[in-house]
């Protein structure tokens, strides 16, 4: 496989197809193995048939798939039945145009049936329980305007990134941590919720803020795509290391991801400087230059940790080498 560091829409399309093909294949295998529960197999084949015909698979389908697998392995058939029912009630195919991204408040009524699935992923990512508040109407409208203007800007100075984002992200869920929780996050994405991006709109006051966050999260999705068929590293999740983007120590997978997405953020900031778009995005050349410098030092910190302690596969090493090559040619 040719590992590409810069945004590439053809690669994003391959990732989407790969996730769909793997999902269908696995669900068909599970259905065939349900010989002692044939009624489950019938329902599962009906759901799989709908997935095959879908253009944009709802991210919750992937989340429920993993719950089905865990329930089947544990022979927890009541849980399996409940998860199967949740899948049946879900609109498998997102009803959106090819280049559209569905934007929702976490408390939108359309998420009622699978909000807990989404929240469970957010809370598994955090060391503490994340409590969220609904957005005000004004907050939601302001974000929509920022999102629209940011997309229009990308068309002019970095269309490749926009095209990639429009393939990797199908649903964008806005989540604002409650003040009482004292927790903060900018965004989150998950292998097991392919196509979904969580964003906290509160710290995103300029187009540059939003685009930097999108470059970060798209970078995670690219790594998820690359790791679809082969792990990028072999370290155990119980091994914790200093991470360049987190205060708490993280598994090596988290450090590796942070290092790669930092380079992707640097790529975005460098393009802003090169094309003279800093002020149009609500920033300044001076501020963006400082961001580039900070990102370079962050990348170096993560790279040093990865090189010292990571047990990289051939894929993991090749992908990191592409990021490293970009960062040091820029320096």
Short mmCIF file of N, CA and C in Angstrom, two decimals, residues 114-263:
data_model
loop_
_atom_site.label_atom_id
_atom_site.label_comp_id
_atom_site.label_asym_id
_atom_site.label_seq_id
_atom_site.Cartn_x
_atom_site.Cartn_y
_atom_site.Cartn_z
N UNK A 114 -29.75 6.50 20.08
CA UNK A 114 -28.36 6.05 20.18
C UNK A 114 -27.44 7.07 20.85
N UNK A 115 -28.03 8.01 21.60
CA UNK A 115 -27.21 8.99 22.33
C UNK A 115 -26.30 8.30 23.35
N UNK A 116 -26.82 7.30 24.03
CA UNK A 116 -26.01 6.62 25.04
C UNK A 116 -24.84 5.88 24.40
N UNK A 117 -25.04 5.36 23.20
CA UNK A 117 -23.94 4.73 22.47
C UNK A 117 -22.83 5.74 22.22
N UNK A 118 -23.22 6.94 21.79
CA UNK A 118 -22.24 8.00 21.53
C UNK A 118 -21.56 8.43 22.83
N UNK A 119 -22.35 8.65 23.86
CA UNK A 119 -21.79 9.10 25.14
C UNK A 119 -20.84 8.07 25.74
N UNK A 120 -21.13 6.79 25.54
CA UNK A 120 -20.26 5.75 26.10
C UNK A 120 -18.87 5.84 25.48
N UNK A 121 -18.79 6.21 24.21
CA UNK A 121 -17.48 6.38 23.57
C UNK A 121 -16.75 7.59 24.13
N UNK A 122 -17.47 8.69 24.30
CA UNK A 122 -16.84 9.89 24.87
C UNK A 122 -16.32 9.61 26.28
N UNK A 123 -17.10 8.90 27.06
CA UNK A 123 -16.70 8.64 28.45
C UNK A 123 -15.59 7.61 28.56
N UNK A 124 -15.53 6.68 27.61
CA UNK A 124 -14.41 5.73 27.59
C UNK A 124 -13.11 6.42 27.24
N UNK A 125 -13.20 7.52 26.49
CA UNK A 125 -12.01 8.27 26.09
C UNK A 125 -11.48 9.13 27.22
N UNK A 126 -12.37 9.48 28.16
CA UNK A 126 -11.99 10.39 29.24
C UNK A 126 -11.77 9.63 30.55
N UNK A 127 -10.88 10.17 31.38
CA UNK A 127 -10.65 9.56 32.69
C UNK A 127 -11.80 9.84 33.63
N UNK A 128 -12.63 10.82 33.29
CA UNK A 128 -13.77 11.20 34.12
C UNK A 128 -15.05 11.22 33.28
N UNK A 129 -16.17 11.13 33.97
CA UNK A 129 -17.46 11.18 33.30
C UNK A 129 -17.65 12.56 32.66
N UNK A 130 -18.01 12.57 31.37
CA UNK A 130 -18.26 13.83 30.68
C UNK A 130 -19.76 14.10 30.68
N UNK A 131 -20.16 15.14 31.38
CA UNK A 131 -21.55 15.59 31.35
C UNK A 131 -21.64 16.77 30.39
N UNK A 132 -22.63 16.74 29.51
CA UNK A 132 -22.75 17.78 28.49
C UNK A 132 -24.07 18.53 28.64
N UNK A 133 -24.07 19.77 28.18
CA UNK A 133 -25.27 20.60 28.16
C UNK A 133 -25.72 20.81 26.72
N UNK A 134 -27.02 20.94 26.49
CA UNK A 134 -27.49 21.25 25.13
C UNK A 134 -26.99 22.63 24.69
N UNK A 135 -26.78 22.79 23.41
CA UNK A 135 -26.40 24.09 22.88
C UNK A 135 -27.60 25.02 22.89
N UNK A 136 -27.35 26.28 23.05
CA UNK A 136 -28.41 27.26 22.85
C UNK A 136 -28.64 27.40 21.35
N UNK A 137 -29.79 27.95 20.99
CA UNK A 137 -30.08 28.17 19.57
C UNK A 137 -29.04 29.07 18.94
N UNK A 138 -28.59 30.07 19.69
CA UNK A 138 -27.58 31.00 19.18
C UNK A 138 -26.24 30.30 18.97
N UNK A 139 -25.84 29.44 19.93
CA UNK A 139 -24.59 28.69 19.79
C UNK A 139 -24.59 27.82 18.54
N UNK A 140 -25.72 27.14 18.31
CA UNK A 140 -25.81 26.24 17.16
C UNK A 140 -25.74 27.03 15.86
N UNK A 141 -26.45 28.14 15.81
CA UNK A 141 -26.46 28.97 14.61
C UNK A 141 -25.08 29.57 14.33
N UNK A 142 -24.41 30.02 15.39
CA UNK A 142 -23.07 30.58 15.21
C UNK A 142 -22.10 29.53 14.67
N UNK A 143 -22.22 28.30 15.18
CA UNK A 143 -21.32 27.26 14.67
C UNK A 143 -21.63 26.97 13.20
N UNK A 144 -22.89 26.88 12.85
CA UNK A 144 -23.24 26.62 11.45
C UNK A 144 -22.65 27.67 10.52
N UNK A 145 -22.72 28.93 10.95
CA UNK A 145 -22.16 30.01 10.14
C UNK A 145 -20.64 29.88 10.04
N UNK A 146 -19.99 29.53 11.15
CA UNK A 146 -18.54 29.35 11.15
C UNK A 146 -18.16 28.17 10.27
N UNK A 147 -18.92 27.11 10.34
CA UNK A 147 -18.67 25.92 9.54
C UNK A 147 -18.78 26.24 8.05
N UNK A 148 -19.84 26.96 7.69
CA UNK A 148 -20.06 27.29 6.28
C UNK A 148 -18.95 28.19 5.73
N UNK A 149 -18.59 29.21 6.49
CA UNK A 149 -17.55 30.13 6.03
C UNK A 149 -16.19 29.42 5.96
N UNK A 150 -15.93 28.50 6.87
CA UNK A 150 -14.67 27.77 6.87
C UNK A 150 -14.56 26.86 5.66
N UNK A 151 -15.67 26.21 5.31
CA UNK A 151 -15.67 25.37 4.11
C UNK A 151 -15.41 26.21 2.86
N UNK A 152 -16.04 27.37 2.79
CA UNK A 152 -15.85 28.25 1.64
C UNK A 152 -14.40 28.72 1.54
N UNK A 153 -13.78 28.97 2.68
CA UNK A 153 -12.37 29.37 2.67
C UNK A 153 -11.48 28.23 2.18
N UNK A 154 -11.74 27.00 2.66
CA UNK A 154 -10.94 25.85 2.24
C UNK A 154 -11.00 25.63 0.74
N UNK A 155 -12.13 25.91 0.14
CA UNK A 155 -12.26 25.76 -1.32
C UNK A 155 -11.18 26.56 -2.03
N UNK A 156 -10.85 27.71 -1.45
CA UNK A 156 -9.91 28.61 -2.11
C UNK A 156 -8.44 28.29 -1.80
N UNK A 157 -8.12 27.89 -0.55
CA UNK A 157 -6.70 27.74 -0.24
C UNK A 157 -6.25 26.32 0.10
N UNK A 158 -7.19 25.39 0.34
CA UNK A 158 -6.79 24.00 0.61
C UNK A 158 -7.94 23.06 0.24
N UNK A 159 -8.32 23.03 -1.05
CA UNK A 159 -9.48 22.21 -1.45
C UNK A 159 -9.29 20.72 -1.22
N UNK A 160 -8.02 20.26 -1.24
CA UNK A 160 -7.77 18.83 -1.03
C UNK A 160 -8.19 18.40 0.38
N UNK A 161 -7.96 19.27 1.36
CA UNK A 161 -8.35 18.94 2.73
C UNK A 161 -9.87 18.91 2.85
N UNK A 162 -10.54 19.86 2.23
CA UNK A 162 -12.01 19.87 2.28
C UNK A 162 -12.58 18.61 1.65
N UNK A 163 -12.05 18.22 0.48
CA UNK A 163 -12.55 17.02 -0.19
C UNK A 163 -12.35 15.78 0.67
N UNK A 164 -11.21 15.71 1.35
CA UNK A 164 -10.95 14.57 2.23
C UNK A 164 -11.92 14.56 3.41
N UNK A 165 -12.11 15.71 4.05
CA UNK A 165 -13.02 15.82 5.19
C UNK A 165 -14.43 15.40 4.80
N UNK A 166 -14.85 15.81 3.60
CA UNK A 166 -16.22 15.49 3.16
C UNK A 166 -16.41 14.00 2.91
N UNK A 167 -15.33 13.25 2.79
CA UNK A 167 -15.42 11.80 2.67
C UNK A 167 -15.28 11.10 4.02
N UNK A 168 -14.42 11.63 4.88
CA UNK A 168 -14.13 10.97 6.15
C UNK A 168 -15.20 11.24 7.21
N UNK A 169 -15.84 12.39 7.16
CA UNK A 169 -16.81 12.79 8.19
C UNK A 169 -18.20 12.86 7.56
N UNK A 170 -19.09 12.06 8.08
CA UNK A 170 -20.48 12.08 7.59
C UNK A 170 -21.42 12.73 8.59
N UNK A 171 -21.06 12.69 9.85
CA UNK A 171 -21.93 13.24 10.90
C UNK A 171 -21.07 13.97 11.92
N UNK A 172 -21.42 15.22 12.19
CA UNK A 172 -20.68 16.05 13.13
C UNK A 172 -21.61 16.37 14.30
N UNK A 173 -21.25 15.89 15.48
CA UNK A 173 -22.10 16.05 16.66
C UNK A 173 -21.44 17.06 17.61
N UNK A 174 -22.17 18.11 17.92
CA UNK A 174 -21.67 19.17 18.78
C UNK A 174 -21.97 18.84 20.24
N UNK A 175 -20.93 18.83 21.06
CA UNK A 175 -21.08 18.47 22.47
C UNK A 175 -20.33 19.49 23.33
N UNK A 176 -21.04 20.13 24.24
CA UNK A 176 -20.45 21.13 25.13
C UNK A 176 -20.41 20.58 26.54
N UNK A 177 -19.21 20.32 27.09
CA UNK A 177 -19.13 19.83 28.48
C UNK A 177 -19.76 20.84 29.44
N UNK A 178 -20.51 20.32 30.41
CA UNK A 178 -21.15 21.21 31.39
C UNK A 178 -20.08 21.87 32.25
N UNK A 179 -20.35 23.09 32.68
CA UNK A 179 -19.39 23.83 33.51
C UNK A 179 -19.10 23.10 34.81
N UNK A 180 -20.08 22.40 35.32
CA UNK A 180 -19.90 21.70 36.60
C UNK A 180 -18.92 20.54 36.48
N UNK A 181 -18.77 19.99 35.26
CA UNK A 181 -17.88 18.84 35.10
C UNK A 181 -16.41 19.25 35.16
N UNK A 182 -16.12 20.50 34.80
CA UNK A 182 -14.75 20.98 34.82
C UNK A 182 -13.85 20.33 33.78
N UNK A 183 -14.46 19.64 32.80
CA UNK A 183 -13.69 18.95 31.77
C UNK A 183 -13.70 19.75 30.47
N UNK A 184 -12.68 19.54 29.68
CA UNK A 184 -12.56 20.27 28.42
C UNK A 184 -12.10 19.31 27.32
N UNK A 185 -12.66 19.46 26.14
CA UNK A 185 -12.15 18.76 24.97
C UNK A 185 -12.52 19.57 23.74
N UNK A 186 -11.71 19.44 22.69
CA UNK A 186 -11.99 20.15 21.45
C UNK A 186 -12.74 19.26 20.46
N UNK A 187 -12.31 18.01 20.36
CA UNK A 187 -12.94 17.10 19.43
C UNK A 187 -12.57 15.68 19.76
N UNK A 188 -13.30 14.75 19.16
CA UNK A 188 -13.01 13.32 19.38
C UNK A 188 -13.59 12.52 18.22
N UNK A 189 -12.85 11.50 17.81
CA UNK A 189 -13.34 10.58 16.78
C UNK A 189 -12.88 9.17 17.17
N UNK A 190 -13.57 8.16 16.63
CA UNK A 190 -13.35 6.79 17.08
C UNK A 190 -13.39 5.81 15.91
N UNK A 191 -12.50 4.84 15.95
CA UNK A 191 -12.49 3.77 14.95
C UNK A 191 -13.85 3.09 14.90
N UNK A 192 -14.44 2.85 16.07
CA UNK A 192 -15.70 2.10 16.16
C UNK A 192 -16.94 2.95 15.92
N UNK A 193 -16.76 4.22 15.57
CA UNK A 193 -17.87 5.07 15.12
C UNK A 193 -17.41 5.77 13.83
N UNK A 194 -17.01 4.98 12.87
CA UNK A 194 -16.45 5.51 11.63
C UNK A 194 -17.42 6.51 10.98
N UNK A 195 -16.89 7.68 10.64
CA UNK A 195 -17.71 8.70 9.99
C UNK A 195 -18.25 9.75 10.93
N UNK A 196 -18.06 9.57 12.25
CA UNK A 196 -18.59 10.50 13.24
C UNK A 196 -17.46 11.35 13.83
N UNK A 197 -17.73 12.64 14.00
CA UNK A 197 -16.80 13.54 14.68
C UNK A 197 -17.56 14.30 15.76
N UNK A 198 -17.06 14.24 17.00
CA UNK A 198 -17.55 15.09 18.07
C UNK A 198 -16.74 16.38 18.08
N UNK A 199 -17.42 17.50 18.21
CA UNK A 199 -16.73 18.79 18.35
C UNK A 199 -17.36 19.58 19.48
N UNK A 200 -16.51 20.24 20.25
CA UNK A 200 -16.97 21.21 21.24
C UNK A 200 -16.84 22.58 20.59
N UNK A 201 -17.95 23.25 20.28
CA UNK A 201 -17.86 24.52 19.55
C UNK A 201 -17.41 25.71 20.40
N UNK A 202 -17.43 25.58 21.73
CA UNK A 202 -17.14 26.74 22.58
C UNK A 202 -15.77 27.36 22.34
N UNK A 203 -14.67 26.58 22.25
CA UNK A 203 -13.36 27.21 22.05
C UNK A 203 -13.08 27.59 20.59
N UNK A 204 -14.00 27.29 19.69
CA UNK A 204 -13.78 27.53 18.26
C UNK A 204 -14.39 28.88 17.88
N UNK A 205 -13.61 29.93 18.02
CA UNK A 205 -14.14 31.28 17.78
C UNK A 205 -13.78 31.83 16.40
N UNK A 206 -12.78 31.25 15.73
CA UNK A 206 -12.38 31.72 14.40
C UNK A 206 -12.34 30.55 13.43
N UNK A 207 -12.31 30.89 12.15
CA UNK A 207 -12.17 29.83 11.14
C UNK A 207 -10.86 29.06 11.34
N UNK A 208 -9.81 29.78 11.71
CA UNK A 208 -8.52 29.10 11.90
C UNK A 208 -8.62 28.08 13.04
N UNK A 209 -9.31 28.43 14.13
CA UNK A 209 -9.51 27.48 15.23
C UNK A 209 -10.20 26.22 14.73
N UNK A 210 -11.28 26.41 13.98
CA UNK A 210 -12.06 25.27 13.51
C UNK A 210 -11.26 24.42 12.53
N UNK A 211 -10.58 25.06 11.59
CA UNK A 211 -9.85 24.31 10.57
C UNK A 211 -8.69 23.54 11.17
N UNK A 212 -8.04 24.11 12.19
CA UNK A 212 -6.96 23.40 12.86
C UNK A 212 -7.49 22.14 13.55
N UNK A 213 -8.66 22.27 14.18
CA UNK A 213 -9.29 21.12 14.83
C UNK A 213 -9.72 20.07 13.82
N UNK A 214 -10.25 20.51 12.67
CA UNK A 214 -10.66 19.57 11.63
C UNK A 214 -9.45 18.83 11.04
N UNK A 215 -8.35 19.55 10.85
CA UNK A 215 -7.13 18.90 10.36
C UNK A 215 -6.66 17.84 11.35
N UNK A 216 -6.77 18.16 12.63
CA UNK A 216 -6.41 17.22 13.71
C UNK A 216 -7.28 15.96 13.62
N UNK A 217 -8.59 16.14 13.61
CA UNK A 217 -9.49 15.00 13.65
C UNK A 217 -9.47 14.19 12.36
N UNK A 218 -9.31 14.87 11.21
CA UNK A 218 -9.20 14.13 9.95
C UNK A 218 -7.95 13.26 9.97
N UNK A 219 -6.89 13.75 10.62
CA UNK A 219 -5.67 12.95 10.76
C UNK A 219 -5.93 11.66 11.52
N UNK A 220 -6.73 11.72 12.59
CA UNK A 220 -7.10 10.50 13.31
C UNK A 220 -7.83 9.52 12.39
N UNK A 221 -8.76 10.05 11.60
CA UNK A 221 -9.54 9.18 10.71
C UNK A 221 -8.65 8.52 9.67
N UNK A 222 -7.65 9.25 9.16
CA UNK A 222 -6.71 8.67 8.20
C UNK A 222 -5.99 7.48 8.85
N UNK A 223 -5.55 7.64 10.08
CA UNK A 223 -4.87 6.54 10.78
C UNK A 223 -5.82 5.37 11.03
N UNK A 224 -7.08 5.67 11.35
CA UNK A 224 -8.07 4.59 11.51
C UNK A 224 -8.18 3.81 10.20
N UNK A 225 -8.21 4.54 9.08
CA UNK A 225 -8.31 3.89 7.79
C UNK A 225 -7.11 3.00 7.50
N UNK A 226 -5.93 3.50 7.79
CA UNK A 226 -4.72 2.72 7.56
C UNK A 226 -4.65 1.49 8.46
N UNK A 227 -5.26 1.57 9.64
CA UNK A 227 -5.17 0.45 10.59
C UNK A 227 -6.33 -0.53 10.45
N UNK A 228 -7.11 -0.38 9.38
CA UNK A 228 -8.27 -1.24 9.18
C UNK A 228 -7.89 -2.72 9.10
N UNK A 229 -6.81 -3.01 8.39
CA UNK A 229 -6.43 -4.40 8.16
C UNK A 229 -5.16 -4.83 8.88
N UNK A 230 -4.43 -3.86 9.43
CA UNK A 230 -3.19 -4.18 10.13
C UNK A 230 -2.95 -3.16 11.22
N UNK A 231 -2.59 -3.57 12.43
CA UNK A 231 -2.27 -2.60 13.48
C UNK A 231 -1.04 -1.79 13.10
N UNK A 232 -0.96 -0.57 13.62
CA UNK A 232 0.18 0.29 13.32
C UNK A 232 1.30 0.09 14.32
N UNK A 233 0.96 -0.46 15.49
CA UNK A 233 1.98 -0.75 16.50
C UNK A 233 1.50 -1.89 17.39
N UNK A 234 2.44 -2.47 18.17
CA UNK A 234 2.13 -3.67 18.94
C UNK A 234 2.23 -3.46 20.45
N UNK A 235 2.42 -2.23 20.87
CA UNK A 235 2.46 -1.96 22.31
C UNK A 235 1.13 -2.27 22.96
N UNK A 236 1.18 -2.71 24.23
CA UNK A 236 -0.04 -2.97 24.99
C UNK A 236 -0.63 -1.65 25.50
N UNK A 237 -1.96 -1.60 25.58
CA UNK A 237 -2.61 -0.37 26.07
C UNK A 237 -2.34 -0.12 27.54
N UNK A 238 -1.85 -1.12 28.24
CA UNK A 238 -1.53 -0.92 29.67
C UNK A 238 -0.22 -0.16 29.85
N UNK A 239 0.58 -0.05 28.79
CA UNK A 239 1.83 0.69 28.85
C UNK A 239 1.53 2.18 28.60
N UNK A 240 1.86 3.04 29.56
CA UNK A 240 1.52 4.46 29.45
C UNK A 240 2.78 5.31 29.31
N UNK A 241 2.66 6.37 28.48
CA UNK A 241 3.80 7.23 28.19
C UNK A 241 3.35 8.70 28.17
N UNK A 242 4.33 9.60 28.26
CA UNK A 242 4.05 11.02 28.14
C UNK A 242 3.54 11.31 26.73
N UNK A 243 2.44 12.08 26.65
CA UNK A 243 1.86 12.41 25.35
C UNK A 243 2.01 13.89 25.06
N UNK A 244 2.32 14.26 23.81
CA UNK A 244 2.53 15.67 23.49
C UNK A 244 1.27 16.52 23.51
N UNK A 245 0.10 15.91 23.45
CA UNK A 245 -1.13 16.68 23.40
C UNK A 245 -2.04 16.48 24.61
N UNK A 246 -1.60 15.72 25.58
CA UNK A 246 -2.41 15.45 26.77
C UNK A 246 -1.57 15.64 28.02
N UNK A 247 -2.22 16.06 29.11
CA UNK A 247 -1.52 16.18 30.38
C UNK A 247 -1.28 14.80 31.00
N UNK A 248 -2.27 13.91 30.85
CA UNK A 248 -2.13 12.58 31.44
C UNK A 248 -1.31 11.67 30.51
N UNK A 249 -0.71 10.65 31.10
CA UNK A 249 0.04 9.66 30.33
C UNK A 249 -0.94 8.83 29.49
N UNK A 250 -0.47 8.39 28.32
CA UNK A 250 -1.36 7.73 27.37
C UNK A 250 -0.74 6.43 26.86
N UNK A 251 -1.57 5.49 26.40
CA UNK A 251 -1.02 4.33 25.70
C UNK A 251 -0.24 4.79 24.47
N UNK A 252 0.67 3.96 23.99
CA UNK A 252 1.50 4.34 22.86
C UNK A 252 0.66 4.67 21.62
N UNK A 253 -0.48 3.99 21.45
CA UNK A 253 -1.34 4.31 20.30
C UNK A 253 -1.77 5.76 20.34
N UNK A 254 -2.07 6.27 21.55
CA UNK A 254 -2.46 7.67 21.69
C UNK A 254 -1.32 8.61 21.38
N UNK A 255 -0.11 8.25 21.81
CA UNK A 255 1.07 9.08 21.53
C UNK A 255 1.36 9.09 20.03
N UNK A 256 1.26 7.93 19.41
CA UNK A 256 1.50 7.82 17.97
C UNK A 256 0.49 8.69 17.21
N UNK A 257 -0.78 8.56 17.55
CA UNK A 257 -1.82 9.36 16.90
C UNK A 257 -1.55 10.85 17.09
N UNK A 258 -1.22 11.25 18.32
CA UNK A 258 -0.98 12.66 18.61
C UNK A 258 0.17 13.20 17.78
N UNK A 259 1.19 12.40 17.60
CA UNK A 259 2.36 12.83 16.82
C UNK A 259 1.98 13.04 15.36
N UNK A 260 1.24 12.08 14.80
CA UNK A 260 0.83 12.18 13.40
C UNK A 260 -0.10 13.37 13.16
N UNK A 261 -1.12 13.53 14.02
CA UNK A 261 -2.09 14.60 13.78
C UNK A 261 -1.47 15.97 14.00
N UNK A 262 -0.44 16.05 14.84
CA UNK A 262 0.28 17.32 15.01
C UNK A 262 0.92 17.74 13.68
N UNK A 263 1.48 16.76 12.97
CA UNK A 263 2.06 17.07 11.65
C UNK A 263 0.97 17.51 10.68
#
